[in-house]
Amino acid sequence: MRTIDDLDVAGKRVLVRTDLNVPLEDGRITDDGRIRASVPTIQALRDRGARVIVCAHLGRPKGEVKPEFSLAPVAARLGDLLGTEVAFAADVAGDSARAAAEGLADGQVALLENLRFEAGETSKDDAERGAFADRLAALAELYVGDGFGAVHRKHASVFDVPRRLPHAAGGLIATEVEVLRKLTEDVARPYAVVLGGSKVSDKLGVIDNLLGKADRILIGGGMVFTFLKAQGHEVGGSLLEEDQLDRVREYLRRAEESGVEFVLPVDIVAATAFAADARHDIVAADAIPADRLGLDIGPESGKLFASRLADAGTVFWNGPMGVFEMEPYSHGTRAVAQALLDSGAFTVVGGGDSAAAVRTLGFDETGFSHISTGGGASLEYLEGKTLPGLQALED
């Protein structure tokens, strides 16, 4: 896979596909982690005299122009981080975008409006997607793929545009691929995987693939209740995917047969309602009251998980242990994050809510070996799937 070091970018218009899909509240960015992660590649191109045209998506406007999904606030924040004005195009590949691209001097930056305002970006019809890719590619002379959070999507800006322009991977994607190879090819053992988040169905593929690779799999978050139910325990009003029970039982059986250690919580923070001020108590994981719902792993589970991570050589963590946004249910996620920091292992935080939790709970990001910018992309890579965005960059 070529990198930006292999491109002659001086004086050329370079379209950079980044991941700027940040959370917004009333037009205010609440976590700028993905914007900060995009800066090194953009700055490296600026330093070499490129005329940088940044493109990205935000949310799911589904092919319609929706002001609440505008990238205008992102342009302002990107400019702050780069220390330069970022021109903002009012459309994606229309008159405003062409004017912004053509108006750039060496080292200057423009940001296009939300890619997903164009139906062709996400279309499953190759012709419609290709027509949009033609318009986008016409803005530039070179393409750099650096939006790792989108490489598992067969979208125009990720898959089709690099087929139309000389292309290379940005520094962020190159780093992500290097890290993920360390999780799949030459792993320092013991290899522990911590999985959380709300749905077990989101993690089935990665569990299936890691059963032959990981030494330990630790399960928390909302997905744990499907595991507890599969073992015959009461889970009350907790999140539950009834249609996955048989598959979870099969995974537990396979893990036992293959010698993979499955670690489930021993206690749960069970509340009367999904609210920070709801009454909540610590109960045994196999004795959740029928009128309660689990919102976090308990303190003994936090200690258990920490003990199973203490001697690890490699840890991959994807998904919080509870509803960390509410303080009473943040302690399990905090315990796991601290255990990663204390382990001395090669630690990878798998993007999405896990990365947000690290920042929200005030941890020093530099204490982890790597914090991924793409949760879904990381999981699909670990499932062994071919990611369209990486495939396009390798061609």
mmCIF file of C-alpha atoms in Angstrom:
data_model
loop_
_atom_site.group_PDB
_atom_site.id
_atom_site.type_symbol
_atom_site.label_atom_id
_atom_site.label_comp_id
_atom_site.label_asym_id
_atom_site.label_seq_id
_atom_site.Cartn_x
_atom_site.Cartn_y
_atom_site.Cartn_z
ATOM 1 C CA MET A 1 0.000 0.000 0.000
ATOM 2 C CA ARG A 2 1.504 3.339 -1.062
ATOM 3 C CA THR A 3 1.664 6.184 1.447
ATOM 4 C CA ILE A 4 1.728 9.945 0.942
ATOM 5 C CA ASP A 5 5.532 9.777 0.916
ATOM 6 C CA ASP A 6 5.210 8.062 -2.470
ATOM 7 C CA LEU A 7 3.252 10.941 -4.028
ATOM 8 C CA ASP A 8 4.572 14.152 -5.562
ATOM 9 C CA VAL A 9 1.997 16.557 -4.124
ATOM 10 C CA ALA A 10 3.637 19.969 -4.525
ATOM 11 C CA GLY A 11 1.315 22.423 -6.261
ATOM 12 C CA LYS A 12 -1.329 19.734 -6.839
ATOM 13 C CA ARG A 13 -4.919 19.498 -5.678
ATOM 14 C CA VAL A 14 -5.162 16.512 -3.316
ATOM 15 C CA LEU A 15 -8.548 15.131 -2.252
ATOM 16 C CA VAL A 16 -8.219 13.724 1.258
ATOM 17 C CA ARG A 17 -10.996 11.441 2.512
ATOM 18 C CA THR A 18 -10.955 11.838 6.302
ATOM 19 C CA ASP A 19 -13.248 10.747 9.121
ATOM 20 C CA LEU A 20 -14.758 13.845 10.730
ATOM 21 C CA ASN A 21 -17.938 12.149 11.957
ATOM 22 C CA VAL A 22 -17.954 13.866 15.340
ATOM 23 C CA PRO A 23 -20.818 14.143 17.853
ATOM 24 C CA LEU A 24 -22.684 17.457 17.815
ATOM 25 C CA GLU A 25 -25.104 19.013 20.301
ATOM 26 C CA ASP A 26 -26.898 22.135 19.091
ATOM 27 C CA GLY A 27 -24.158 22.692 16.528
ATOM 28 C CA ARG A 28 -21.402 22.318 19.138
ATOM 29 C CA ILE A 29 -18.731 19.606 18.811
ATOM 30 C CA THR A 30 -18.682 17.528 22.014
ATOM 31 C CA ASP A 31 -15.691 15.306 21.138
ATOM 32 C CA ASP A 32 -13.151 16.471 18.550
ATOM 33 C CA GLY A 33 -10.995 13.317 18.693
ATOM 34 C CA ARG A 34 -11.550 12.410 15.050
ATOM 35 C CA ILE A 35 -10.764 15.932 13.865
ATOM 36 C CA ARG A 36 -7.504 15.916 15.830
ATOM 37 C CA ALA A 37 -6.644 12.516 14.377
ATOM 38 C CA SER A 38 -7.033 13.904 10.837
ATOM 39 C CA VAL A 39 -4.629 16.800 11.363
ATOM 40 C CA PRO A 40 -1.218 15.076 10.931
ATOM 41 C CA THR A 41 -1.893 13.886 7.378
ATOM 42 C CA ILE A 42 -3.447 17.201 6.326
ATOM 43 C CA GLN A 43 -0.534 19.111 7.845
ATOM 44 C CA ALA A 44 2.027 16.821 6.195
ATOM 45 C CA LEU A 45 0.446 17.522 2.801
ATOM 46 C CA ARG A 46 0.378 21.276 3.494
ATOM 47 C CA ASP A 47 4.038 21.226 4.463
ATOM 48 C CA ARG A 48 4.860 19.697 1.078
ATOM 49 C CA GLY A 49 2.944 22.355 -0.851
ATOM 50 C CA ALA A 50 -0.252 20.440 -1.612
ATOM 51 C CA ARG A 51 -3.574 22.166 -2.175
ATOM 52 C CA VAL A 52 -5.678 20.120 0.218
ATOM 53 C CA ILE A 53 -9.372 19.399 -0.385
ATOM 54 C CA VAL A 54 -10.827 17.568 2.606
ATOM 55 C CA CYS A 55 -14.000 15.502 2.317
ATOM 56 C CA ALA A 56 -15.894 13.608 5.003
ATOM 57 C CA HIS A 57 -19.338 12.589 6.184
ATOM 58 C CA LEU A 58 -21.321 13.440 9.304
ATOM 59 C CA GLY A 59 -24.264 11.430 10.576
ATOM 60 C CA ARG A 60 -26.842 9.831 8.308
ATOM 61 C CA PRO A 61 -28.695 12.492 6.318
ATOM 62 C CA LYS A 62 -29.516 9.798 3.721
ATOM 63 C CA GLY A 63 -28.836 11.787 0.574
ATOM 64 C CA GLU A 64 -30.683 14.918 1.649
ATOM 65 C CA VAL A 65 -29.346 18.330 2.645
ATOM 66 C CA LYS A 66 -30.054 18.648 6.370
ATOM 67 C CA PRO A 67 -28.549 21.699 8.109
ATOM 68 C CA GLU A 68 -28.120 19.870 11.417
ATOM 69 C CA PHE A 69 -25.591 17.604 9.676
ATOM 70 C CA SER A 70 -23.545 20.389 8.118
ATOM 71 C CA LEU A 71 -19.773 20.184 8.455
ATOM 72 C CA ALA A 72 -19.509 23.967 8.963
ATOM 73 C CA PRO A 73 -18.668 23.652 12.695
ATOM 74 C CA VAL A 74 -16.026 21.067 11.788
ATOM 75 C CA ALA A 75 -14.393 23.453 9.301
ATOM 76 C CA ALA A 76 -14.004 26.029 12.065
ATOM 77 C CA ARG A 77 -12.499 23.521 14.501
ATOM 78 C CA LEU A 78 -10.179 22.063 11.847
ATOM 79 C CA GLY A 79 -8.942 25.564 11.124
ATOM 80 C CA ASP A 80 -8.232 26.118 14.815
ATOM 81 C CA LEU A 81 -6.209 22.912 15.018
ATOM 82 C CA LEU A 82 -4.275 23.628 11.820
ATOM 83 C CA GLY A 83 -3.699 27.248 12.730
ATOM 84 C CA THR A 84 -5.001 28.439 9.361
ATOM 85 C CA GLU A 85 -8.288 29.348 7.742
ATOM 86 C CA VAL A 86 -10.127 26.420 6.186
ATOM 87 C CA ALA A 87 -12.319 27.430 3.256
ATOM 88 C CA PHE A 88 -15.743 25.791 3.480
ATOM 89 C CA ALA A 89 -17.665 24.752 0.384
ATOM 90 C CA ALA A 90 -21.429 25.037 0.667
ATOM 91 C CA ASP A 91 -21.935 21.929 -1.454
ATOM 92 C CA VAL A 92 -20.168 18.616 -2.021
ATOM 93 C CA ALA A 93 -19.174 18.577 -5.680
ATOM 94 C CA GLY A 94 -21.036 21.514 -7.201
ATOM 95 C CA ASP A 95 -20.196 25.111 -8.041
ATOM 96 C CA SER A 96 -19.119 26.037 -4.507
ATOM 97 C CA ALA A 97 -16.850 22.989 -4.224
ATOM 98 C CA ARG A 98 -15.238 23.705 -7.610
ATOM 99 C CA ALA A 99 -14.661 27.343 -6.683
ATOM 100 C CA ALA A 100 -13.128 26.368 -3.340
ATOM 101 C CA ALA A 101 -10.842 23.786 -4.953
ATOM 102 C CA GLU A 102 -9.737 26.065 -7.775
ATOM 103 C CA GLY A 103 -9.160 28.965 -5.396
ATOM 104 C CA LEU A 104 -6.575 27.126 -3.277
ATOM 105 C CA ALA A 105 -2.938 28.166 -3.255
ATOM 106 C CA ASP A 106 -0.099 25.848 -2.204
ATOM 107 C CA GLY A 107 -0.496 24.822 1.428
ATOM 108 C CA GLN A 108 -4.104 25.966 1.724
ATOM 109 C CA VAL A 109 -7.059 23.815 2.822
ATOM 110 C CA ALA A 110 -10.737 23.578 1.895
ATOM 111 C CA LEU A 111 -13.442 21.355 3.382
ATOM 112 C CA LEU A 112 -16.365 20.144 1.291
ATOM 113 C CA GLU A 113 -19.882 19.906 2.696
ATOM 114 C CA ASN A 114 -21.131 16.567 4.063
ATOM 115 C CA LEU A 115 -20.578 13.797 1.500
ATOM 116 C CA ARG A 116 -23.788 12.091 2.539
ATOM 117 C CA PHE A 117 -25.860 15.057 1.366
ATOM 118 C CA GLU A 118 -25.360 13.361 -2.030
ATOM 119 C CA ALA A 119 -27.345 10.147 -2.543
ATOM 120 C CA GLY A 120 -24.600 8.827 -4.827
ATOM 121 C CA GLU A 121 -22.117 8.619 -1.948
ATOM 122 C CA THR A 122 -23.826 5.640 -0.289
ATOM 123 C CA SER A 123 -25.780 4.262 -3.247
ATOM 124 C CA LYS A 124 -25.704 0.509 -3.823
ATOM 125 C CA ASP A 125 -26.143 1.186 -7.547
ATOM 126 C CA ASP A 126 -22.686 1.161 -9.118
ATOM 127 C CA ALA A 127 -23.666 3.620 -11.865
ATOM 128 C CA GLU A 128 -25.164 6.190 -9.477
ATOM 129 C CA ARG A 129 -22.224 5.877 -7.125
ATOM 130 C CA GLY A 130 -19.783 6.079 -10.025
ATOM 131 C CA ALA A 131 -21.400 9.224 -11.426
ATOM 132 C CA PHE A 132 -20.947 10.977 -8.105
ATOM 133 C CA ALA A 133 -17.370 9.671 -7.857
ATOM 134 C CA ASP A 134 -16.650 11.223 -11.287
ATOM 135 C CA ARG A 135 -17.775 14.646 -10.044
ATOM 136 C CA LEU A 136 -15.786 14.331 -6.825
ATOM 137 C CA ALA A 137 -12.631 13.107 -8.556
ATOM 138 C CA ALA A 138 -12.818 16.014 -11.026
ATOM 139 C CA LEU A 139 -12.007 18.397 -8.158
ATOM 140 C CA ALA A 140 -8.493 16.993 -7.670
ATOM 141 C CA GLU A 141 -5.422 15.472 -9.264
ATOM 142 C CA LEU A 142 -4.498 13.035 -6.462
ATOM 143 C CA TYR A 143 -6.391 11.102 -3.782
ATOM 144 C CA VAL A 144 -5.374 10.254 -0.220
ATOM 145 C CA GLY A 145 -7.490 7.857 1.837
ATOM 146 C CA ASP A 146 -7.226 8.655 5.534
ATOM 147 C CA GLY A 147 -10.717 8.032 6.931
ATOM 148 C CA PHE A 148 -10.225 4.684 8.617
ATOM 149 C CA GLY A 149 -13.670 4.852 10.229
ATOM 150 C CA ALA A 150 -15.227 4.546 6.751
ATOM 151 C CA VAL A 151 -12.996 1.986 5.000
ATOM 152 C CA HIS A 152 -15.446 -0.852 5.664
ATOM 153 C CA ARG A 153 -18.052 0.936 3.521
ATOM 154 C CA LYS A 154 -18.294 0.587 -0.254
ATOM 155 C CA HIS A 155 -19.005 4.290 -0.674
ATOM 156 C CA ALA A 156 -18.067 6.551 -3.585
ATOM 157 C CA SER A 157 -15.488 8.627 -1.720
ATOM 158 C CA VAL A 158 -13.910 5.528 -0.178
ATOM 159 C CA PHE A 159 -14.037 2.923 -2.934
ATOM 160 C CA ASP A 160 -14.726 4.550 -6.323
ATOM 161 C CA VAL A 161 -12.714 7.791 -6.250
ATOM 162 C CA PRO A 162 -9.319 6.102 -5.645
ATOM 163 C CA ARG A 163 -9.977 4.077 -8.786
ATOM 164 C CA ARG A 164 -10.140 7.312 -10.741
ATOM 165 C CA LEU A 165 -7.075 9.122 -9.360
ATOM 166 C CA PRO A 166 -3.463 8.269 -8.436
ATOM 167 C CA HIS A 167 -3.833 7.382 -4.763
ATOM 168 C CA ALA A 168 -2.126 6.558 -1.487
ATOM 169 C CA ALA A 169 -2.934 5.911 2.162
ATOM 170 C CA GLY A 170 -2.649 8.722 4.674
ATOM 171 C CA GLY A 171 -0.698 8.360 7.893
ATOM 172 C CA LEU A 172 -3.767 7.521 9.961
ATOM 173 C CA ILE A 173 -4.812 4.567 7.805
ATOM 174 C CA ALA A 174 -1.226 3.331 7.543
ATOM 175 C CA THR A 175 -0.948 3.352 11.345
ATOM 176 C CA GLU A 176 -4.325 1.660 11.841
ATOM 177 C CA VAL A 177 -3.416 -1.162 9.454
ATOM 178 C CA GLU A 178 -0.034 -1.646 11.128
ATOM 179 C CA VAL A 179 -1.698 -1.878 14.558
ATOM 180 C CA LEU A 180 -4.406 -4.283 13.406
ATOM 181 C CA ARG A 181 -1.798 -6.556 11.875
ATOM 182 C CA LYS A 182 -0.218 -6.768 15.325
ATOM 183 C CA LEU A 183 -3.573 -8.058 16.574
ATOM 184 C CA THR A 184 -3.818 -10.732 13.897
ATOM 185 C CA GLU A 185 -0.370 -11.839 12.746
ATOM 186 C CA ASP A 186 2.353 -11.572 15.383
ATOM 187 C CA VAL A 187 0.528 -11.311 18.690
ATOM 188 C CA ALA A 188 2.278 -10.939 22.051
ATOM 189 C CA ARG A 189 0.564 -13.351 24.433
ATOM 190 C CA PRO A 190 -1.505 -13.787 26.492
ATOM 191 C CA TYR A 191 -3.924 -12.108 24.091
ATOM 192 C CA ALA A 192 -6.992 -10.732 25.878
ATOM 193 C CA VAL A 193 -10.036 -9.246 24.174
ATOM 194 C CA VAL A 194 -12.548 -7.115 26.082
ATOM 195 C CA LEU A 195 -15.915 -6.673 24.381
ATOM 196 C CA GLY A 196 -18.796 -4.507 25.553
ATOM 197 C CA GLY A 197 -21.411 -2.222 24.105
ATOM 198 C CA SER A 198 -25.109 -2.756 23.768
ATOM 199 C CA LYS A 199 -25.615 -5.544 21.234
ATOM 200 C CA VAL A 200 -24.040 -8.979 21.094
ATOM 201 C CA SER A 201 -25.115 -9.202 17.437
ATOM 202 C CA ASP A 202 -22.671 -6.388 16.594
ATOM 203 C CA LYS A 203 -19.783 -8.481 17.913
ATOM 204 C CA LEU A 204 -20.718 -12.002 16.755
ATOM 205 C CA GLY A 205 -18.350 -12.026 13.784
ATOM 206 C CA VAL A 206 -15.364 -10.888 15.808
ATOM 207 C CA ILE A 207 -16.109 -13.394 18.599
ATOM 208 C CA ASP A 208 -16.374 -16.147 16.001
ATOM 209 C CA ASN A 209 -13.002 -15.247 14.481
ATOM 210 C CA LEU A 210 -11.189 -14.608 17.771
ATOM 211 C CA LEU A 211 -12.219 -17.925 19.311
ATOM 212 C CA GLY A 212 -9.284 -19.416 17.436
ATOM 213 C CA LYS A 213 -6.871 -16.579 18.176
ATOM 214 C CA ALA A 214 -7.470 -14.994 21.596
ATOM 215 C CA ASP A 215 -6.491 -16.572 24.908
ATOM 216 C CA ARG A 216 -9.184 -14.768 26.901
ATOM 217 C CA ILE A 217 -12.416 -13.018 25.965
ATOM 218 C CA LEU A 218 -13.966 -10.752 28.601
ATOM 219 C CA ILE A 219 -17.595 -9.746 28.112
ATOM 220 C CA GLY A 220 -19.324 -6.695 29.622
ATOM 221 C CA GLY A 221 -21.786 -3.995 28.605
ATOM 222 C CA GLY A 222 -25.340 -4.571 27.473
ATOM 223 C CA MET A 223 -24.308 -7.600 25.439
ATOM 224 C CA VAL A 224 -23.453 -9.558 28.597
ATOM 225 C CA PHE A 225 -27.081 -10.162 29.453
ATOM 226 C CA THR A 226 -27.581 -12.374 26.415
ATOM 227 C CA PHE A 227 -24.647 -14.462 27.694
ATOM 228 C CA LEU A 228 -26.114 -14.614 31.213
ATOM 229 C CA LYS A 229 -29.527 -15.581 29.842
ATOM 230 C CA ALA A 230 -27.890 -18.269 27.688
ATOM 231 C CA GLN A 231 -26.526 -19.740 30.929
ATOM 232 C CA GLY A 232 -30.038 -19.830 32.346
ATOM 233 C CA HIS A 233 -29.919 -16.756 34.571
ATOM 234 C CA GLU A 234 -32.602 -14.118 35.147
ATOM 235 C CA VAL A 235 -31.705 -10.762 33.543
ATOM 236 C CA GLY A 236 -34.824 -8.732 34.427
ATOM 237 C CA GLY A 237 -35.416 -5.798 32.111
ATOM 238 C CA SER A 238 -31.820 -5.709 30.880
ATOM 239 C CA LEU A 239 -30.917 -5.563 27.187
ATOM 240 C CA LEU A 240 -31.460 -8.986 25.670
ATOM 241 C CA GLU A 241 -31.260 -10.434 22.161
ATOM 242 C CA GLU A 242 -33.389 -13.555 22.390
ATOM 243 C CA ASP A 243 -32.650 -14.525 18.790
ATOM 244 C CA GLN A 244 -28.933 -14.832 19.581
ATOM 245 C CA LEU A 245 -29.181 -17.174 22.579
ATOM 246 C CA ASP A 246 -28.450 -20.378 20.657
ATOM 247 C CA ARG A 247 -25.459 -18.807 18.928
ATOM 248 C CA VAL A 248 -24.065 -17.526 22.227
ATOM 249 C CA ARG A 249 -24.417 -21.012 23.753
ATOM 250 C CA GLU A 250 -22.490 -22.370 20.789
ATOM 251 C CA TYR A 251 -19.692 -19.849 21.357
ATOM 252 C CA LEU A 252 -19.471 -20.739 25.030
ATOM 253 C CA ARG A 253 -19.250 -24.437 24.094
ATOM 254 C CA ARG A 254 -16.574 -23.810 21.461
ATOM 255 C CA ALA A 255 -14.560 -21.671 23.856
ATOM 256 C CA GLU A 256 -14.526 -24.439 26.432
ATOM 257 C CA GLU A 257 -13.471 -27.001 23.849
ATOM 258 C CA SER A 258 -10.697 -24.825 22.407
ATOM 259 C CA GLY A 259 -9.308 -23.671 25.752
ATOM 260 C CA VAL A 260 -10.263 -20.018 25.302
ATOM 261 C CA GLU A 261 -11.152 -18.487 28.652
ATOM 262 C CA PHE A 262 -14.511 -16.692 28.623
ATOM 263 C CA VAL A 263 -14.787 -14.216 31.493
ATOM 264 C CA LEU A 264 -18.240 -12.928 32.449
ATOM 265 C CA PRO A 265 -19.116 -10.476 35.244
ATOM 266 C CA VAL A 266 -19.780 -11.836 38.722
ATOM 267 C CA ASP A 267 -21.798 -8.817 39.833
ATOM 268 C CA ILE A 268 -23.960 -6.190 38.149
ATOM 269 C CA VAL A 269 -25.169 -2.675 38.943
ATOM 270 C CA ALA A 270 -28.941 -3.151 38.631
ATOM 271 C CA ALA A 271 -31.260 -0.125 38.528
ATOM 272 C CA THR A 272 -35.002 0.428 38.704
ATOM 273 C CA ALA A 273 -34.917 2.576 35.536
ATOM 274 C CA PHE A 274 -32.607 3.783 32.786
ATOM 275 C CA ALA A 275 -31.697 6.987 34.600
ATOM 276 C CA ALA A 276 -28.784 8.375 36.584
ATOM 277 C CA ASP A 277 -30.995 9.120 39.580
ATOM 278 C CA ALA A 278 -32.759 5.754 39.593
ATOM 279 C CA ARG A 279 -32.352 3.518 42.629
ATOM 280 C CA HIS A 280 -29.534 1.081 41.944
ATOM 281 C CA ASP A 281 -27.836 -1.714 43.820
ATOM 282 C CA ILE A 282 -25.034 -4.191 43.282
ATOM 283 C CA VAL A 283 -26.378 -7.705 42.772
ATOM 284 C CA ALA A 284 -24.865 -11.052 41.850
ATOM 285 C CA ALA A 285 -24.736 -11.559 38.081
ATOM 286 C CA ASP A 286 -26.809 -14.727 38.440
ATOM 287 C CA ALA A 287 -29.428 -13.058 40.662
ATOM 288 C CA ILE A 288 -30.646 -9.936 38.857
ATOM 289 C CA PRO A 289 -34.127 -9.079 40.186
ATOM 290 C CA ALA A 290 -36.905 -9.412 37.613
ATOM 291 C CA ASP A 291 -37.890 -5.762 38.130
ATOM 292 C CA ARG A 292 -34.364 -4.359 37.577
ATOM 293 C CA LEU A 293 -32.139 -3.767 34.578
ATOM 294 C CA GLY A 294 -28.366 -4.043 34.505
ATOM 295 C CA LEU A 295 -26.537 -0.843 33.553
ATOM 296 C CA ASP A 296 -22.910 -1.645 34.459
ATOM 297 C CA ILE A 297 -20.642 -4.420 35.635
ATOM 298 C CA GLY A 298 -20.110 -4.361 39.409
ATOM 299 C CA PRO A 299 -16.964 -3.628 41.431
ATOM 300 C CA GLU A 300 -16.003 -7.284 41.933
ATOM 301 C CA SER A 301 -16.280 -7.779 38.167
ATOM 302 C CA GLY A 302 -14.000 -4.779 37.662
ATOM 303 C CA LYS A 303 -11.413 -6.419 39.931
ATOM 304 C CA LEU A 304 -11.856 -9.775 38.166
ATOM 305 C CA PHE A 305 -11.387 -8.212 34.732
ATOM 306 C CA ALA A 306 -8.313 -6.315 35.926
ATOM 307 C CA SER A 307 -6.793 -9.561 37.228
ATOM 308 C CA ARG A 308 -7.322 -11.265 33.861
ATOM 309 C CA LEU A 309 -5.640 -8.346 32.060
ATOM 310 C CA ALA A 310 -2.708 -7.847 34.439
ATOM 311 C CA ASP A 311 -0.365 -10.353 32.749
ATOM 312 C CA ALA A 312 -1.591 -9.834 29.176
ATOM 313 C CA GLY A 313 0.856 -9.185 26.359
ATOM 314 C CA THR A 314 -1.842 -7.782 24.059
ATOM 315 C CA VAL A 315 -5.278 -6.326 24.842
ATOM 316 C CA PHE A 316 -7.956 -5.267 22.366
ATOM 317 C CA TRP A 317 -10.908 -3.422 23.904
ATOM 318 C CA ASN A 318 -14.092 -2.526 22.041
ATOM 319 C CA GLY A 319 -17.224 -1.344 23.813
ATOM 320 C CA PRO A 320 -17.928 0.183 27.248
ATOM 321 C CA MET A 321 -18.831 -1.948 30.259
ATOM 322 C CA GLY A 322 -21.904 0.084 31.107
ATOM 323 C CA VAL A 323 -23.765 3.324 30.477
ATOM 324 C CA PHE A 324 -20.619 5.345 31.158
ATOM 325 C CA GLU A 325 -22.284 8.647 30.244
ATOM 326 C CA MET A 326 -24.192 8.384 33.562
ATOM 327 C CA GLU A 327 -21.804 8.614 36.524
ATOM 328 C CA PRO A 328 -23.346 5.811 38.633
ATOM 329 C CA TYR A 329 -22.809 3.376 35.747
ATOM 330 C CA SER A 330 -19.346 4.545 34.630
ATOM 331 C CA HIS A 331 -17.204 2.640 37.136
ATOM 332 C CA GLY A 332 -16.932 -0.637 35.211
ATOM 333 C CA THR A 333 -15.673 1.143 32.094
ATOM 334 C CA ARG A 334 -13.282 3.174 34.234
ATOM 335 C CA ALA A 335 -11.942 -0.023 35.842
ATOM 336 C CA VAL A 336 -11.250 -1.632 32.454
ATOM 337 C CA ALA A 337 -9.531 1.490 31.087
ATOM 338 C CA GLN A 338 -7.323 1.660 34.182
ATOM 339 C CA ALA A 339 -6.540 -2.058 33.908
ATOM 340 C CA LEU A 340 -5.300 -1.524 30.341
ATOM 341 C CA LEU A 341 -3.056 1.295 31.501
ATOM 342 C CA ASP A 342 -1.698 -0.802 34.373
ATOM 343 C CA SER A 343 -1.122 -3.960 32.313
ATOM 344 C CA GLY A 344 2.022 -2.922 30.458
ATOM 345 C CA ALA A 345 0.570 -4.751 27.451
ATOM 346 C CA PHE A 346 0.248 -3.611 23.841
ATOM 347 C CA THR A 347 -3.184 -2.006 24.268
ATOM 348 C CA VAL A 348 -5.608 -1.089 21.487
ATOM 349 C CA VAL A 349 -8.840 0.778 22.184
ATOM 350 C CA GLY A 350 -11.136 -0.091 19.310
ATOM 351 C CA GLY A 351 -12.705 3.237 18.452
ATOM 352 C CA GLY A 352 -16.316 4.360 18.738
ATOM 353 C CA ASP A 353 -17.805 4.470 22.229
ATOM 354 C CA SER A 354 -14.656 3.016 23.815
ATOM 355 C CA ALA A 355 -12.536 5.909 22.549
ATOM 356 C CA ALA A 356 -15.214 8.383 23.619
ATOM 357 C CA ALA A 357 -15.281 6.797 27.077
ATOM 358 C CA VAL A 358 -11.512 7.161 27.467
ATOM 359 C CA ARG A 359 -11.785 10.874 26.740
ATOM 360 C CA THR A 360 -15.019 11.446 28.678
ATOM 361 C CA LEU A 361 -13.638 9.761 31.803
ATOM 362 C CA GLY A 362 -10.488 11.860 31.678
ATOM 363 C CA PHE A 363 -7.835 9.270 30.868
ATOM 364 C CA ASP A 364 -4.557 10.267 29.224
ATOM 365 C CA GLU A 365 -4.862 8.926 25.691
ATOM 366 C CA THR A 366 -1.093 8.606 25.374
ATOM 367 C CA GLY A 367 -1.138 5.880 28.020
ATOM 368 C CA PHE A 368 -2.678 3.458 25.529
ATOM 369 C CA SER A 369 -0.634 1.992 22.705
ATOM 370 C CA HIS A 370 -3.273 2.954 20.137
ATOM 371 C CA ILE A 371 -6.768 4.427 20.104
ATOM 372 C CA SER A 372 -8.494 3.522 16.866
ATOM 373 C CA THR A 373 -10.660 6.013 15.002
ATOM 374 C CA GLY A 374 -12.869 3.314 13.481
ATOM 375 C CA GLY A 375 -14.787 0.921 15.715
ATOM 376 C CA GLY A 376 -16.770 -0.814 12.979
ATOM 377 C CA ALA A 377 -13.796 -0.950 10.622
ATOM 378 C CA SER A 378 -11.576 -2.399 13.352
ATOM 379 C CA LEU A 379 -14.116 -5.115 14.134
ATOM 380 C CA GLU A 380 -14.584 -6.082 10.493
ATOM 381 C CA TYR A 381 -10.814 -6.261 10.003
ATOM 382 C CA LEU A 382 -10.566 -8.577 13.016
ATOM 383 C CA GLU A 383 -13.426 -10.649 11.594
ATOM 384 C CA GLY A 384 -11.194 -11.282 8.583
ATOM 385 C CA LYS A 385 -13.392 -9.377 6.146
ATOM 386 C CA THR A 386 -12.109 -7.534 3.083
ATOM 387 C CA LEU A 387 -12.551 -3.799 3.652
ATOM 388 C CA PRO A 388 -13.471 -1.984 0.396
ATOM 389 C CA GLY A 389 -11.568 1.196 1.280
ATOM 390 C CA LEU A 390 -8.342 -0.681 1.983
ATOM 391 C CA GLN A 391 -8.800 -2.826 -1.105
ATOM 392 C CA ALA A 392 -9.127 0.308 -3.256
ATOM 393 C CA LEU A 393 -5.939 1.802 -1.816
ATOM 394 C CA GLU A 394 -3.996 -1.412 -2.399
ATOM 395 C CA ASP A 395 -5.027 -1.696 -6.060
#
